[in-house]
XYZ file of N, CA and C in Angstrom:
777
model
N 1.561 -19.455 30.872
C 2.108 -19.973 29.480
C 1.462 -18.523 29.119
N 2.214 -18.005 27.783
C 2.019 -16.978 27.836
C 1.415 -16.247 27.419
N 0.772 -15.291 26.562
C -0.747 -14.919 25.986
C -0.510 -15.299 24.751
N 0.633 -14.501 24.480
C 1.168 -14.642 22.694
C 1.973 -15.027 22.712
N 2.628 -16.087 22.049
C 3.495 -16.271 20.792
C 4.303 -15.872 20.255
N 5.998 -15.832 20.241
C 6.395 -14.700 19.035
C 5.750 -15.275 17.601
N 5.442 -16.204 17.111
C 4.928 -16.989 16.013
C 3.015 -16.444 15.547
N 2.618 -16.212 16.705
C 1.214 -15.277 16.783
C 1.458 -13.840 16.633
N 1.847 -13.736 17.043
C 2.675 -12.348 17.208
C 2.680 -11.951 15.572
N 3.329 -12.371 15.079
C 4.029 -12.095 13.661
C 2.607 -12.100 12.694
N 2.415 -13.196 12.971
C 0.999 -13.416 12.240
C -0.027 -12.688 12.460
N 0.259 -12.151 13.337
C -1.033 -11.103 13.167
C -0.571 -9.571 13.154
N 0.681 -9.467 13.009
C 1.416 -8.013 12.812
C 1.953 -8.126 11.638
N 2.553 -8.750 11.140
C 3.187 -8.773 9.562
C 1.657 -8.633 8.500
N 1.249 -9.215 8.147
C 0.147 -8.595 7.516
C -0.282 -7.375 7.657
N 0.046 -6.993 8.720
C -0.684 -5.313 8.841
C 0.820 -4.509 8.020
N 1.596 -5.076 8.558
C 2.973 -3.912 7.859
C 2.934 -4.193 6.556
N 2.187 -5.479 5.680
C 2.735 -5.726 4.798
C 1.637 -4.567 3.981
N 0.760 -4.525 4.455
C -0.951 -3.819 4.216
C -0.424 -1.697 3.567
N 0.387 -1.585 5.202
C 0.831 -0.350 4.583
C 1.837 0.215 3.790
N 3.077 -1.074 4.072
C 3.999 -0.426 3.509
C 3.872 -1.234 1.734
N 2.825 -1.645 1.380
C 2.192 -1.855 -0.307
C 1.290 -1.215 -0.317
N 0.942 -0.836 0.127
C -0.207 0.576 -0.227
C 0.433 1.867 -0.248
N 1.480 1.884 0.579
C 1.947 3.072 0.546
C 3.098 3.094 -0.510
N 3.292 2.128 -0.697
C 4.424 2.111 -2.600
C 2.955 2.829 -3.619
N 2.106 2.271 -3.423
C 1.351 3.082 -4.556
C 1.064 4.522 -4.386
N 1.061 4.911 -3.585
C 0.804 6.113 -3.120
C 1.691 6.779 -3.838
N 3.551 6.334 -3.365
C 4.622 7.054 -3.349
C 4.773 7.345 -4.539
N 3.772 6.030 -6.107
C 4.651 6.561 -6.788
C 3.187 6.936 -7.720
N 2.036 7.079 -7.118
C 0.664 7.293 -8.467
C 0.546 7.990 -8.694
N 1.353 9.085 -9.127
C 2.189 10.368 -9.834
C 2.688 10.003 -11.236
N 3.589 9.115 -10.442
C 4.535 8.642 -11.955
C 3.771 7.555 -12.780
N 2.626 6.701 -12.147
C 1.573 5.722 -13.084
C -0.023 6.630 -13.387
N 0.449 7.950 -13.635
C -1.121 8.441 -14.631
C -1.786 7.369 -15.573
N -0.999 6.847 -16.818
C -1.078 6.388 -17.234
C -1.966 4.780 -17.577
N -1.364 4.473 -15.940
C -2.123 3.743 -15.438
C -3.034 3.500 -14.563
N -3.633 4.461 -14.543
C -4.575 4.594 -13.389
C -5.837 4.835 -14.084
N -7.091 4.284 -13.199
C -8.337 4.314 -13.477
C -9.240 4.853 -13.108
N -8.630 6.157 -12.752
C -9.816 7.615 -12.625
C -8.377 8.614 -12.187
N -8.894 9.827 -12.608
C -7.745 10.997 -12.650
C -7.878 11.223 -11.219
N -7.092 12.376 -11.107
C -7.478 12.646 -9.807
C -8.368 13.416 -9.327
N -8.718 13.902 -10.426
C -10.456 15.392 -10.648
C -11.527 14.705 -10.094
N -11.131 13.536 -10.433
C -12.712 11.990 -10.353
C -12.611 12.164 -8.679
N -11.533 11.402 -7.729
C -11.056 10.996 -6.777
C -11.488 12.198 -5.969
N -11.527 13.268 -6.186
C -12.236 15.245 -5.624
C -13.221 14.671 -5.460
N -14.118 14.568 -6.488
C -15.238 15.208 -7.044
C -16.304 14.231 -6.645
N -15.826 13.130 -7.056
C -16.837 11.770 -6.777
C -16.728 11.006 -5.046
N -15.433 11.454 -4.503
C -15.419 10.296 -3.281
C -15.799 11.132 -2.018
N -16.652 10.803 -0.902
C -17.557 11.651 -0.166
C -16.476 11.510 1.690
N -15.181 11.216 1.267
C -14.326 10.838 2.667
C -13.225 11.337 2.158
N -12.064 12.150 3.269
C -10.908 12.575 3.117
C -9.941 10.995 3.245
N -8.848 11.566 2.644
C -8.199 10.352 2.926
C -7.210 9.949 4.273
N -7.266 11.588 5.013
C -7.467 11.446 5.861
C -7.720 10.543 7.269
N -9.435 10.526 6.997
C -10.606 10.006 7.716
C -10.431 8.583 7.292
N -9.910 8.392 6.185
C -9.656 7.025 6.042
C -8.459 6.108 6.432
N -7.680 7.106 6.579
C -6.219 6.630 6.886
C -6.662 6.536 8.883
N -7.452 7.458 9.037
C -7.696 7.304 11.279
C -8.749 6.092 10.834
N -9.702 5.692 9.731
C -10.572 4.488 10.477
C -9.711 3.101 9.571
N -9.335 3.189 9.000
C -8.307 1.987 9.095
C -7.347 1.699 9.966
N -6.664 2.815 10.552
C -5.997 1.898 11.586
C -6.656 1.601 12.789
N -7.829 2.175 13.156
C -8.826 1.482 13.752
C -9.074 0.176 13.710
N -9.778 -0.168 12.594
C -9.688 -1.275 11.980
C -9.004 -2.236 12.290
N -8.100 -1.906 12.375
C -6.549 -3.024 12.877
C -6.481 -3.212 13.544
N -6.879 -2.020 14.628
C -6.720 -2.089 16.123
C -7.262 -3.370 16.787
N -8.829 -3.532 16.316
C -9.564 -4.381 16.703
C -9.075 -6.009 15.672
N -8.872 -5.422 14.862
C -8.506 -7.513 14.273
C -7.342 -7.736 15.071
N -6.117 -6.619 15.578
C -5.045 -7.576 16.074
C -5.742 -8.179 17.417
N -6.697 -7.687 18.189
C -7.337 -7.895 19.455
C -7.981 -9.518 18.572
N -8.794 -9.468 17.977
C -10.257 -10.488 18.030
C -8.543 -11.716 17.462
N -7.329 -11.341 16.756
C -6.837 -12.820 16.182
C -5.808 -13.464 17.092
N -5.665 -12.253 18.179
C -4.850 -12.269 19.521
C -5.373 -13.798 20.509
N -6.884 -12.776 20.633
C -7.592 -13.778 21.249
C -7.962 -15.017 20.879
N -8.372 -15.123 19.670
C -8.105 -16.388 18.969
C -7.123 -17.001 19.257
N -5.988 -16.808 18.948
C -4.562 -17.923 18.790
C -4.871 -18.059 20.857
N -4.946 -17.575 21.730
C -4.993 -17.340 23.280
C -6.140 -18.609 23.313
N -7.041 -18.657 22.485
C -8.327 -19.715 22.734
C -8.210 -21.125 22.257
N -7.485 -21.384 20.795
C -7.422 -22.228 20.367
C -5.849 -22.820 20.331
N -4.716 -22.146 21.088
C -3.414 -22.837 21.610
C -3.736 -24.349 22.255
N -2.759 -25.154 21.524
C -2.669 -26.468 22.176
C -2.152 -25.804 23.411
N -1.838 -26.907 24.312
C -1.217 -27.285 26.275
C 0.067 -27.080 25.207
N 0.730 -27.669 24.423
C 2.367 -27.435 24.258
C 2.779 -25.865 23.669
N 1.723 -25.361 23.843
C 1.853 -23.247 23.251
C 1.657 -23.044 21.644
N 0.994 -24.427 21.502
C 1.211 -24.513 19.415
C -0.520 -24.033 19.527
N -0.322 -23.095 18.582
C -2.324 -22.700 17.945
C -2.794 -23.776 17.443
N -1.786 -24.919 16.921
C -2.723 -25.833 16.345
C -1.734 -27.112 16.496
N -2.011 -28.988 16.305
C -1.234 -28.952 16.378
C -0.521 -29.840 16.301
N 0.672 -30.234 15.898
C 2.208 -29.996 14.995
C 1.770 -30.925 14.115
N 2.220 -30.950 12.883
C 2.352 -31.855 11.572
C 2.758 -31.195 10.756
N 4.461 -31.901 9.927
C 5.144 -31.783 9.362
C 4.419 -31.641 8.251
N 4.922 -30.416 7.736
C 4.352 -29.194 6.869
C 4.931 -30.130 5.066
N 3.907 -30.751 4.544
C 4.457 -31.478 2.928
C 3.386 -30.248 1.875
N 3.921 -30.224 1.154
C 3.842 -29.384 0.015
C 2.699 -29.652 -0.134
N 1.877 -30.821 -0.366
C 0.636 -31.209 -0.855
C -0.469 -30.738 0.543
N 0.345 -30.716 1.717
C -1.090 -30.545 3.062
C -1.008 -28.632 2.665
N -0.020 -27.731 2.293
C 0.264 -26.442 2.299
C -0.956 -26.493 0.807
N -1.033 -26.997 -0.449
C -1.649 -27.132 -1.333
C -2.930 -27.200 -0.625
N -3.131 -28.168 -0.069
C -4.738 -28.222 1.165
C -5.550 -26.731 1.970
N -4.045 -26.602 2.390
C -4.402 -25.905 3.763
C -4.871 -24.522 2.582
N -3.904 -23.878 2.003
C -4.162 -22.672 0.765
C -5.550 -23.093 0.289
N -5.825 -23.453 -0.614
C -7.235 -24.335 -0.853
C -8.331 -24.173 -0.710
N -8.172 -24.308 0.495
C -9.357 -24.837 1.976
C -9.689 -22.944 2.190
N -8.543 -22.579 3.167
C -8.219 -21.203 3.269
C -9.485 -20.430 2.071
N -8.591 -20.393 0.881
C -8.994 -19.290 -0.326
C -10.621 -19.232 -0.730
N -11.052 -20.350 -0.034
C -12.679 -21.291 -0.165
C -13.348 -20.499 0.595
N -12.768 -20.859 1.640
C -13.876 -20.075 2.750
C -13.991 -18.503 2.678
N -12.648 -17.666 2.274
C -13.242 -16.377 2.549
C -13.577 -16.097 1.213
N -13.189 -16.835 -0.058
C -14.218 -16.253 -0.926
C -15.673 -16.375 -0.876
N -16.014 -17.812 -0.241
C -17.174 -17.718 -0.384
C -18.424 -16.733 1.085
N -17.402 -16.567 1.993
C -18.133 -15.822 4.061
C -18.018 -14.538 3.007
N -16.729 -14.080 2.718
C -17.038 -12.940 2.107
C -18.033 -12.444 0.796
N -17.902 -13.277 0.428
C -18.657 -12.991 -0.552
C -20.402 -12.949 -0.775
N -21.052 -13.896 0.359
C -22.258 -13.705 0.653
C -22.586 -12.952 1.895
N -21.265 -12.270 2.855
C -21.552 -10.867 3.944
C -21.681 -9.866 2.815
N -20.852 -10.075 1.728
C -20.963 -8.666 1.603
C -22.390 -8.480 0.367
N -22.920 -9.197 -0.493
C -24.224 -9.629 -1.536
C -25.197 -9.203 0.065
N -24.896 -10.213 0.770
C -26.662 -9.433 1.800
C -26.193 -7.987 2.460
N -24.752 -7.549 2.725
C -25.088 -6.249 3.195
C -25.493 -5.596 1.952
N -25.706 -5.620 0.878
C -26.110 -4.828 -0.264
C -27.523 -5.339 -0.819
N -28.474 -6.663 -0.371
C -29.088 -6.801 -0.239
C -30.213 -6.284 0.605
N -29.755 -5.913 2.421
C -30.388 -5.220 3.222
C -30.531 -4.157 2.787
N -31.424 -3.241 2.612
C -31.054 -1.710 2.371
C -30.822 -1.286 3.760
N -31.437 -1.971 4.955
C -31.112 -1.226 6.101
C -29.109 -1.291 6.539
N -28.810 -2.642 6.243
C -27.864 -2.847 5.888
C -26.934 -2.407 5.314
N -27.225 -2.155 4.681
C -26.353 -1.394 3.207
C -26.022 -0.033 3.868
N -27.424 0.715 4.390
C -27.654 2.196 4.809
C -26.469 2.161 6.144
N -26.521 1.270 6.640
C -26.212 1.511 8.389
C -24.923 0.826 8.582
N -24.501 -0.028 7.907
C -23.514 -0.787 7.201
C -21.952 -0.276 6.995
N -22.605 -1.158 5.329
C -22.097 -1.332 4.417
C -21.742 0.488 4.050
N -22.537 1.549 3.884
C -22.582 2.927 2.423
C -21.087 3.502 3.231
N -20.353 3.143 3.819
C -19.135 3.924 4.330
C -18.160 3.418 3.204
N -18.338 2.306 2.731
C -16.569 1.910 2.335
C -17.025 2.339 1.006
N -18.668 2.230 0.495
C -18.992 3.203 -1.114
C -18.761 4.597 -1.471
N -17.760 5.135 0.042
C -17.367 6.593 -0.187
C -17.013 6.262 -1.206
N -15.628 5.626 -0.789
C -14.570 5.764 -2.126
C -15.391 5.484 -3.400
N -15.856 5.943 -4.170
C -16.563 5.676 -5.120
C -15.364 6.101 -6.583
N -14.079 6.253 -5.671
C -12.398 6.484 -6.186
C -11.881 5.678 -5.513
N -11.728 4.101 -5.565
C -11.075 3.777 -4.553
C -9.780 3.669 -5.059
N -9.306 3.947 -3.784
C -7.509 3.413 -3.726
C -6.603 2.959 -2.609
N -5.461 2.630 -2.698
C -5.230 1.530 -1.968
C -5.148 1.370 -0.954
N -5.271 2.457 -0.107
C -4.891 2.152 1.375
C -6.267 2.506 1.554
N -7.646 1.715 0.949
C -9.294 2.175 1.571
C -9.890 1.006 1.702
N -9.055 -0.125 0.942
C -9.157 -1.483 1.018
C -10.390 -1.951 2.407
N -8.745 -1.410 3.344
C -9.832 -1.749 5.038
C -10.462 -0.526 5.490
N -10.977 0.145 4.585
C -12.378 1.260 5.157
C -13.879 0.727 4.816
N -13.711 0.806 6.138
C -15.575 0.116 6.455
C -16.005 0.261 7.854
N -17.126 0.019 8.045
C -17.866 0.422 9.589
C -17.392 -0.666 10.146
N -17.094 -0.467 11.312
C -16.522 -1.443 12.382
C -17.346 -3.144 12.525
N -18.365 -2.878 12.292
C -19.121 -3.824 12.692
C -18.809 -4.858 11.054
N -18.830 -4.987 10.076
C -18.446 -4.599 9.168
C -16.536 -5.269 8.862
N -16.121 -4.135 9.924
C -14.981 -4.833 9.589
C -14.972 -6.549 10.552
N -15.603 -6.794 12.057
C -15.594 -7.264 12.887
C -15.819 -8.684 11.289
N -16.754 -8.186 10.853
C -17.455 -9.815 9.839
C -15.908 -9.940 9.207
N -15.080 -9.177 8.730
C -14.338 -8.853 7.938
C -13.259 -9.887 8.327
N -12.992 -9.593 9.591
C -11.938 -10.309 10.132
C -12.215 -11.638 10.747
N -13.326 -11.737 10.791
C -14.038 -13.293 11.089
C -13.672 -14.215 10.259
N -14.164 -14.024 8.585
C -13.646 -14.551 7.328
C -12.336 -14.599 7.667
N -11.327 -14.156 7.816
C -9.948 -14.240 7.269
C -9.402 -15.669 8.594
N -10.452 -15.114 9.884
C -10.126 -16.301 11.419
C -10.744 -17.037 10.905
N -11.750 -17.843 9.985
C -12.307 -19.308 9.789
C -11.219 -19.482 9.387
N -10.916 -18.896 8.095
C -10.357 -19.491 6.939
C -9.278 -19.945 7.555
N -7.782 -19.746 8.702
C -7.234 -20.647 9.196
C -7.444 -21.488 10.072
N -8.606 -21.259 10.679
C -9.090 -22.308 11.214
C -9.676 -22.964 10.628
N -10.208 -23.403 9.628
C -10.800 -24.128 9.072
C -9.501 -24.884 8.233
N -9.170 -24.605 8.344
C -7.727 -24.918 7.017
C -6.472 -25.864 7.684
N -6.764 -25.264 9.064
C -5.951 -26.166 10.311
C -4.465 -25.793 9.473
N -4.242 -24.612 8.902
C -2.757 -23.383 9.287
C -2.643 -23.010 10.649
N -0.849 -23.306 10.491
C -0.259 -22.909 11.864
C 0.351 -21.143 11.899
N 0.548 -20.547 12.598
C 0.325 -19.000 12.880
C 1.617 -19.314 11.727
N 2.423 -19.351 10.914
C 3.533 -19.043 10.522
C 2.761 -18.845 9.259
N 2.315 -20.791 9.196
C 1.399 -20.686 8.051
C 0.275 -19.315 7.537
N -0.253 -19.285 8.211
C -1.194 -18.193 8.355
C -0.634 -16.799 8.398
N 0.255 -16.569 8.702
C 1.675 -15.075 8.683
C 1.208 -14.707 6.920
N 2.155 -15.959 6.845
C 2.135 -15.797 4.330
C 1.006 -15.709 3.944
N -0.194 -16.555 4.289
C -1.662 -16.426 3.604
C -2.116 -15.613 4.259
N -1.763 -14.437 5.091
C -2.841 -13.640 5.234
C -2.169 -12.270 4.990
N -0.295 -12.632 4.799
C -0.095 -11.403 4.061
C -0.645 -10.578 2.425
N -0.747 -12.521 1.564
C -0.936 -12.854 0.550
C -2.681 -12.343 0.196
N -3.601 -12.104 1.234
C -4.941 -11.916 0.905
C -4.980 -10.784 0.585
N -3.930 -9.666 1.892
C -3.922 -8.224 2.200
C -3.004 -8.045 1.323
N -2.355 -8.407 0.084
C -1.403 -7.741 -0.972
C -3.182 -7.570 -1.716
N -3.948 -8.517 -2.164
C -4.731 -9.178 -2.835
C -5.427 -7.891 -2.518
N -6.220 -7.605 -1.431
C -6.995 -6.642 -0.914
C -6.663 -5.224 -1.531
N -5.528 -5.020 -1.217
C -4.662 -3.793 -1.452
C -4.981 -3.285 -3.557
N -4.341 -4.825 -3.634
C -4.056 -4.757 -5.079
C -6.010 -3.931 -5.738
N -6.644 -5.034 -4.932
C -7.962 -4.604 -5.809
C -8.865 -3.527 -5.751
N -8.210 -2.498 -5.223
C -8.711 -0.946 -3.989
C -7.294 -0.587 -4.618
N -6.687 -0.575 -5.782
C -5.444 0.638 -5.692
C -5.759 1.484 -7.012
N -6.871 1.229 -7.935
C -7.181 1.910 -8.702
C -6.254 2.611 -9.957
N -5.472 0.814 -10.026
C -4.334 1.246 -11.240
C -4.898 -0.043 -11.769
N -4.511 -0.266 -13.417
C -3.663 -1.735 -14.033
C -2.094 -1.715 -14.549
N -1.567 -1.624 -14.257
C -0.107 -1.819 -13.956
C 0.407 -3.258 -14.716
N 1.415 -3.003 -16.090
C 1.417 -4.249 -16.797
C 2.211 -4.716 -15.894
N 2.072 -6.104 -16.095
C 3.422 -7.184 -15.680
C 2.276 -7.750 -14.292
N 1.364 -7.026 -13.777
C 0.826 -7.410 -12.664
C 0.680 -9.034 -12.007
N 0.792 -9.379 -11.270
C 0.398 -11.012 -11.712
C -0.763 -11.728 -10.897
N -1.079 -10.022 -10.317
C -2.863 -10.069 -9.892
C -4.114 -10.637 -10.756
N -3.569 -9.475 -12.340
C -4.897 -9.546 -13.797
C -3.673 -10.995 -14.703
N -3.166 -11.943 -13.877
C -1.878 -12.615 -14.834
C -3.121 -14.221 -14.262
N -3.174 -14.137 -12.880
C -3.855 -15.282 -11.992
C -5.525 -15.426 -11.947
N -5.822 -13.577 -11.628
C -7.002 -13.544 -11.565
C -7.781 -13.023 -11.815
N -9.161 -13.280 -12.415
C -10.022 -12.534 -13.325
C -10.742 -11.299 -12.000
N -10.563 -11.546 -11.183
C -10.790 -10.682 -10.070
C -9.510 -9.606 -10.064
N -9.880 -8.794 -10.378
C -9.080 -7.626 -9.712
C -9.156 -6.336 -9.708
N -8.410 -5.395 -10.104
C -8.436 -3.770 -9.559
C -9.656 -3.091 -10.709
N -9.866 -3.690 -11.315
C -10.505 -3.341 -12.271
C -12.098 -3.929 -12.125
N -12.393 -5.322 -11.817
C -13.656 -5.864 -11.963
C -13.598 -5.299 -10.343
N -12.577 -4.854 -9.765
C -13.982 -4.745 -8.255
C -14.457 -2.843 -8.367
N -13.404 -2.281 -8.943
C -13.617 -0.828 -9.428
C -14.822 -0.754 -10.156
N -15.429 -1.719 -10.862
C -16.958 -1.301 -11.763
C -17.457 -1.517 -10.479
N -17.507 -2.205 -9.513
C -18.652 -2.783 -7.803
C -18.240 -1.320 -7.454
N -17.850 -0.216 -7.374
C -17.616 1.006 -7.032
C -18.784 1.748 -7.279
N -18.817 1.530 -8.942
C -19.317 2.576 -9.667
C -20.767 2.570 -9.130
N -21.368 3.790 -9.647
C -22.957 3.379 -9.200
C -23.957 2.230 -10.060
N -23.280 2.249 -10.920
C -23.823 1.265 -11.864
C -23.652 0.096 -11.626
N -22.715 -0.206 -10.734
C -22.205 -1.937 -10.376
C -22.055 -1.803 -9.220
N -22.756 -1.576 -7.800
C -22.576 -2.167 -7.097
C -23.181 -3.356 -6.630
N -24.598 -3.591 -7.555
C -24.969 -5.215 -6.916
C -24.737 -6.097 -7.983
N -22.582 -5.735 -8.503
C -22.571 -6.997 -9.316
C -20.609 -6.995 -8.890
N -20.150 -7.783 -8.919
C -18.626 -8.354 -9.028
C -18.348 -7.785 -7.547
N -19.021 -8.604 -6.325
C -18.397 -9.002 -5.492
C -17.078 -10.306 -5.069
N -17.206 -10.826 -5.596
C -16.093 -12.131 -5.183
C -15.123 -11.524 -4.826
N -13.878 -12.154 -4.292
C -12.642 -11.771 -3.321
C -11.626 -12.747 -4.962
N -11.316 -13.876 -4.698
C -10.738 -14.408 -5.222
C -11.401 -14.712 -6.391
N -12.555 -16.193 -7.350
C -13.097 -16.184 -8.181
C -13.856 -16.103 -8.783
N -14.113 -15.749 -9.228
C -16.024 -14.883 -9.764
C -17.199 -16.530 -9.811
N -16.915 -17.441 -9.064
C -17.853 -18.462 -9.413
C -19.321 -17.816 -8.637
N -18.985 -17.435 -7.521
C -20.417 -17.151 -6.915
C -21.422 -16.112 -7.580
N -20.300 -14.910 -7.834
C -20.543 -13.804 -9.022
C -22.261 -14.540 -10.568
N -21.168 -15.395 -11.272
C -21.996 -16.121 -12.626
C -22.059 -16.825 -11.987
N -22.816 -17.833 -10.406
C -23.566 -18.218 -10.404
C -25.230 -17.948 -10.174
N -25.051 -16.258 -8.757
C -25.998 -15.999 -8.710
C -26.212 -14.100 -9.239
N -25.930 -14.361 -10.491
C -25.767 -13.194 -11.747
C -25.739 -12.226 -11.731
N -24.392 -11.591 -10.108
C -23.654 -10.845 -9.978
C -22.891 -10.401 -11.127
N -22.364 -11.504 -11.761
C -20.810 -11.082 -12.880
C -20.965 -9.742 -13.600
N -20.521 -8.824 -13.673
C -20.251 -7.788 -14.586
C -19.207 -7.407 -15.469
N -19.435 -8.380 -16.749
C -18.167 -8.145 -17.555
C -17.931 -6.658 -17.541
N -16.058 -6.291 -18.426
C -16.127 -5.132 -18.543
C -15.138 -4.711 -19.387
N -14.573 -3.604 -19.862
C -13.523 -3.670 -20.890
C -12.973 -2.358 -20.080
N -11.626 -2.642 -20.491
C -10.645 -1.391 -20.674
C -10.523 -0.221 -21.177
N -10.544 1.418 -21.662
C -10.329 1.571 -22.968
C -9.053 3.037 -22.289
N -8.705 3.378 -22.897
C -8.080 4.776 -22.928
C -8.532 6.311 -22.681
N -8.554 6.696 -21.353
C -9.090 7.920 -21.552
C -8.396 9.101 -22.315
N -9.367 10.259 -22.687
C -9.095 11.355 -23.497
C -7.649 12.110 -22.910
N -7.483 11.781 -22.260
C -7.167 12.922 -20.954
C -6.222 12.388 -20.409
N -5.818 10.707 -20.659
C -4.650 10.258 -20.258
C -5.294 9.363 -19.696
N -4.623 7.549 -19.013
C -5.320 7.150 -18.333
C -5.694 5.884 -18.642
N -6.964 5.193 -17.672
C -7.953 4.164 -18.370
C -8.871 4.338 -17.894
N -10.344 4.139 -18.654
C -11.339 3.465 -17.710
C -11.395 1.855 -17.803
N -12.710 1.965 -16.677
C -12.965 0.571 -17.113
C -14.695 1.123 -17.106
N -14.892 0.008 -18.177
C -16.501 0.157 -18.975
C -17.367 -0.771 -19.140
N -18.731 -1.010 -18.677
C -19.664 -2.441 -18.977
C -19.468 -2.949 -20.454
N -18.872 -3.896 -20.461
C -19.380 -5.052 -21.734
C -20.194 -5.218 -22.085
N -21.641 -5.631 -20.707
C -22.358 -6.221 -20.915
C -23.009 -5.312 -22.037
N -24.011 -6.492 -22.900
C -25.089 -4.731 -23.627
C -26.152 -4.830 -22.639
N -26.583 -5.563 -22.087
C -27.718 -5.051 -21.050
C -28.061 -3.935 -20.509
N -26.382 -3.356 -19.412
C -25.866 -2.518 -18.287
C -25.048 -1.636 -19.436
N -24.807 -1.348 -20.834
C -24.028 -1.038 -21.090
C -24.815 0.961 -21.177
N -25.984 1.684 -21.565
C -26.044 2.374 -21.294
C -26.347 3.178 -19.880
N -26.161 3.555 -18.936
C -26.718 4.378 -17.809
C -28.273 4.913 -17.846
């Protein structure tokens, strides 16, 4: 029996390719989209505590670890017939069910892991602070994190695939969608017609609040804002035009308007 099948390999590698292609598009055209950026280049240079080169290298390390975890998971959960899960005819109803389960699992797992990393001062200082060195997020910084947090992050996606019963082929598309959302949440822009703004309240502006000093204990959610609202960590925001061009995310709630 092969250690990995072609579908398992694609399910593991395609989302990584999507990550770099999609984030690369933002990087390539960011100079042309200044009026849609949530921060200026000057802000990035002044506020961020890590260089893009360091972020790039750390993300590659994270992805190498993710590849190992995913391939190992497929190997140990594969059925004797060579499939990673029992064969089922994939109906639209089953697909919808799998997608909903996977999204709920990731949203819940990511929220509470992320939330607890902020609640526990030791874990925040030693595990989560690296990600918050990006006060001004950008597209390929979404997977910039401490290796242990990266392991926890990868396990969320793995659990989502396993608990939903997705095949490697379905997982490839779902994981790629998740990656698109992650990159978009960190892109630092609000482009007109962006579908993530149409279908999700959690978007780049929503997550930008979390990366600012005033919002580090708010807006943790990935897909839905349910857990943020239930636990009182939801911070509303407004988008305003900056005098020097571009956009600025401002707190819209009365309680947190002033620093």
